[in-house]
Amino acid sequence: MAEERFMRIAIDKAEEGIAKGQEPFGACIVRDGTILSVAHNTALADPDVTAHAEMNAIRMACKVLDTIDLSGCEIYATFKPCRMCQEACERANLSKIYYGGGPEDIGSTPVKSSIQIEVGFLRDECLEMLRRARQ
């Protein structure tokens, strides 16, 4: 089964990352049975909190296709994508996410934010800038 093959590739990449002292996550992006990218988490090495396996794989796939639109692509991730990675998958128009384990499998509780959020700060100016950029 192709899905199993692609997940095993993501697992192998995660193992490669572990051997390099990284967190145990890997991802593989595929379109029509062709692998576009395979990456592991590099957040500790880079240091970059956004360098998750999924983000790295998305960046690579976008470069391979020379577009930010990954419509028709699927991602195989060894662990459930975090909110940042899931949003990136959605923004890149990935058609499907396959993942192995999830937070519920390790007894983890849902992520709560401790960051204070101020809504609508200079809202009109920000929306006007967005409106101009879309013209």
mmCIF file of C-alpha atoms in Angstrom:
data_model
loop_
_atom_site.group_PDB
_atom_site.id
_atom_site.type_symbol
_atom_site.label_atom_id
_atom_site.label_comp_id
_atom_site.label_asym_id
_atom_site.label_seq_id
_atom_site.Cartn_x
_atom_site.Cartn_y
_atom_site.Cartn_z
ATOM 1 C CA MET A 1 0.000 0.000 0.000
ATOM 2 C CA ALA A 2 1.443 3.377 -1.056
ATOM 3 C CA GLU A 3 0.281 5.176 2.092
ATOM 4 C CA GLU A 4 2.297 2.804 4.267
ATOM 5 C CA ARG A 5 5.365 3.291 2.073
ATOM 6 C CA PHE A 6 5.209 7.077 2.372
ATOM 7 C CA MET A 7 4.666 6.958 6.144
ATOM 8 C CA ARG A 8 7.663 4.635 6.478
ATOM 9 C CA ILE A 9 9.737 7.201 4.574
ATOM 10 C CA ALA A 10 8.599 9.882 7.041
ATOM 11 C CA ILE A 11 9.480 7.572 9.955
ATOM 12 C CA ASP A 12 12.932 6.903 8.490
ATOM 13 C CA LYS A 13 13.490 10.646 8.149
ATOM 14 C CA ALA A 14 12.418 11.179 11.767
ATOM 15 C CA GLU A 15 14.936 8.503 12.819
ATOM 16 C CA GLU A 16 17.610 10.402 10.873
ATOM 17 C CA GLY A 17 16.689 13.539 12.799
ATOM 18 C CA ILE A 18 16.841 11.714 16.124
ATOM 19 C CA ALA A 19 20.358 10.508 15.247
ATOM 20 C CA LYS A 20 21.278 14.185 14.760
ATOM 21 C CA GLY A 21 19.872 15.166 18.163
ATOM 22 C CA GLN A 22 16.588 16.529 16.866
ATOM 23 C CA GLU A 23 13.048 15.941 18.082
ATOM 24 C CA PRO A 24 11.420 12.716 16.777
ATOM 25 C CA PHE A 25 9.291 14.025 13.930
ATOM 26 C CA GLY A 26 9.350 13.422 10.170
ATOM 27 C CA ALA A 27 7.181 14.358 7.189
ATOM 28 C CA CYS A 28 6.860 13.399 3.534
ATOM 29 C CA ILE A 29 4.906 15.293 0.855
ATOM 30 C CA VAL A 30 3.621 13.393 -2.174
ATOM 31 C CA ARG A 31 1.742 14.302 -5.344
ATOM 32 C CA ASP A 32 0.340 11.619 -7.636
ATOM 33 C CA GLY A 33 2.602 8.997 -6.087
ATOM 34 C CA THR A 34 5.750 11.089 -6.533
ATOM 35 C CA ILE A 35 7.669 12.205 -3.462
ATOM 36 C CA LEU A 36 8.282 15.956 -3.546
ATOM 37 C CA SER A 37 9.970 16.372 -0.178
ATOM 38 C CA VAL A 38 10.988 14.543 2.963
ATOM 39 C CA ALA A 39 12.116 16.367 6.087
ATOM 40 C CA HIS A 40 12.660 16.004 9.792
ATOM 41 C CA ASN A 41 12.380 18.486 12.601
ATOM 42 C CA THR A 42 15.395 20.847 12.745
ATOM 43 C CA ALA A 43 14.146 23.293 15.394
ATOM 44 C CA LEU A 44 16.992 22.545 17.788
ATOM 45 C CA ALA A 45 19.776 22.673 15.183
ATOM 46 C CA ASP A 46 18.637 25.784 13.340
ATOM 47 C CA PRO A 47 17.555 27.175 16.124
ATOM 48 C CA ASP A 48 14.126 27.982 14.767
ATOM 49 C CA VAL A 49 10.858 27.226 16.545
ATOM 50 C CA THR A 50 9.098 26.993 13.167
ATOM 51 C CA ALA A 51 11.450 24.343 11.769
ATOM 52 C CA HIS A 52 9.055 21.467 12.365
ATOM 53 C CA ALA A 53 9.182 18.496 10.003
ATOM 54 C CA GLU A 54 5.946 19.538 8.289
ATOM 55 C CA MET A 55 7.086 23.145 7.826
ATOM 56 C CA ASN A 56 10.433 22.017 6.426
ATOM 57 C CA ALA A 57 8.707 19.582 4.051
ATOM 58 C CA ILE A 58 6.247 22.262 2.902
ATOM 59 C CA ARG A 59 9.093 24.720 2.224
ATOM 60 C CA MET A 60 10.950 22.095 0.207
ATOM 61 C CA ALA A 61 7.879 21.040 -1.793
ATOM 62 C CA CYS A 62 7.082 24.670 -2.603
ATOM 63 C CA LYS A 63 10.625 25.115 -3.940
ATOM 64 C CA VAL A 64 10.405 21.917 -5.995
ATOM 65 C CA LEU A 65 7.138 23.056 -7.601
ATOM 66 C CA ASP A 66 8.065 26.765 -7.582
ATOM 67 C CA THR A 67 4.691 27.680 -6.074
ATOM 68 C CA ILE A 68 3.016 28.076 -2.704
ATOM 69 C CA ASP A 69 -0.001 26.132 -3.980
ATOM 70 C CA LEU A 70 0.403 22.461 -3.128
ATOM 71 C CA SER A 71 -3.054 21.472 -4.344
ATOM 72 C CA GLY A 72 -3.281 17.748 -4.973
ATOM 73 C CA CYS A 73 -0.466 16.994 -2.536
ATOM 74 C CA GLU A 74 -0.684 14.866 0.573
ATOM 75 C CA ILE A 75 1.498 15.012 3.664
ATOM 76 C CA TYR A 76 2.526 12.076 5.811
ATOM 77 C CA ALA A 77 3.591 13.120 9.306
ATOM 78 C CA THR A 78 4.817 10.879 12.080
ATOM 79 C CA PHE A 79 2.845 12.859 14.666
ATOM 80 C CA LYS A 80 -0.291 14.972 14.486
ATOM 81 C CA PRO A 81 0.664 18.385 13.092
ATOM 82 C CA CYS A 82 0.590 21.203 15.637
ATOM 83 C CA ARG A 83 -1.674 24.182 15.066
ATOM 84 C CA MET A 84 1.050 26.073 13.179
ATOM 85 C CA CYS A 85 1.789 23.146 10.891
ATOM 86 C CA GLN A 86 -1.864 22.347 10.280
ATOM 87 C CA GLU A 87 -2.511 25.974 9.337
ATOM 88 C CA ALA A 88 0.480 25.865 6.956
ATOM 89 C CA CYS A 89 -0.950 22.685 5.393
ATOM 90 C CA GLU A 90 -4.272 24.436 4.885
ATOM 91 C CA ARG A 91 -2.682 27.591 3.468
ATOM 92 C CA ALA A 92 -0.625 25.483 1.059
ATOM 93 C CA ASN A 93 -3.848 23.735 -0.063
ATOM 94 C CA LEU A 94 -2.622 20.243 0.804
ATOM 95 C CA SER A 95 -5.459 17.851 0.073
ATOM 96 C CA LYS A 96 -4.863 15.329 2.851
ATOM 97 C CA ILE A 97 -2.905 14.851 6.068
ATOM 98 C CA TYR A 98 -1.945 11.376 7.227
ATOM 99 C CA TYR A 99 -0.383 11.135 10.661
ATOM 100 C CA GLY A 100 0.803 8.395 12.962
ATOM 101 C CA GLY A 101 0.574 9.228 16.648
ATOM 102 C CA GLY A 102 -1.191 12.080 18.337
ATOM 103 C CA PRO A 103 -1.187 13.854 21.691
ATOM 104 C CA GLU A 104 -3.886 11.511 22.971
ATOM 105 C CA ASP A 105 -1.491 8.600 22.447
ATOM 106 C CA ILE A 106 1.065 9.991 24.881
ATOM 107 C CA GLY A 107 -1.337 11.236 27.538
ATOM 108 C CA SER A 108 -0.879 14.852 26.551
ATOM 109 C CA THR A 109 -3.540 17.461 27.193
ATOM 110 C CA PRO A 110 -4.694 20.058 24.653
ATOM 111 C CA VAL A 111 -2.384 23.017 24.202
ATOM 112 C CA LYS A 112 -3.558 26.156 25.930
ATOM 113 C CA SER A 113 -2.175 29.586 25.190
ATOM 114 C CA SER A 114 -0.684 31.707 27.945
ATOM 115 C CA ILE A 115 -0.137 34.624 25.590
ATOM 116 C CA GLN A 116 -2.286 37.691 26.143
ATOM 117 C CA ILE A 117 -4.044 38.715 22.941
ATOM 118 C CA GLU A 118 -5.192 42.242 22.104
ATOM 119 C CA VAL A 119 -7.756 42.278 19.306
ATOM 120 C CA GLY A 120 -8.347 45.166 16.903
ATOM 121 C CA PHE A 121 -5.224 47.206 17.672
ATOM 122 C CA LEU A 122 -4.970 49.786 14.817
ATOM 123 C CA ARG A 123 -7.487 47.586 12.996
ATOM 124 C CA ASP A 124 -8.535 50.148 10.366
ATOM 125 C CA GLU A 125 -4.965 50.845 9.265
ATOM 126 C CA CYS A 126 -4.152 47.143 9.060
ATOM 127 C CA LEU A 127 -7.278 46.363 7.059
ATOM 128 C CA GLU A 128 -6.652 49.285 4.710
ATOM 129 C CA MET A 129 -3.135 48.022 4.016
ATOM 130 C CA LEU A 130 -4.553 44.555 3.288
ATOM 131 C CA ARG A 131 -7.211 46.035 0.994
ATOM 132 C CA ARG A 132 -4.556 47.989 -0.983
ATOM 133 C CA ALA A 133 -2.358 44.913 -1.358
ATOM 134 C CA ARG A 134 -5.235 42.902 -2.831
ATOM 135 C CA GLN A 135 -6.053 45.467 -5.536
#
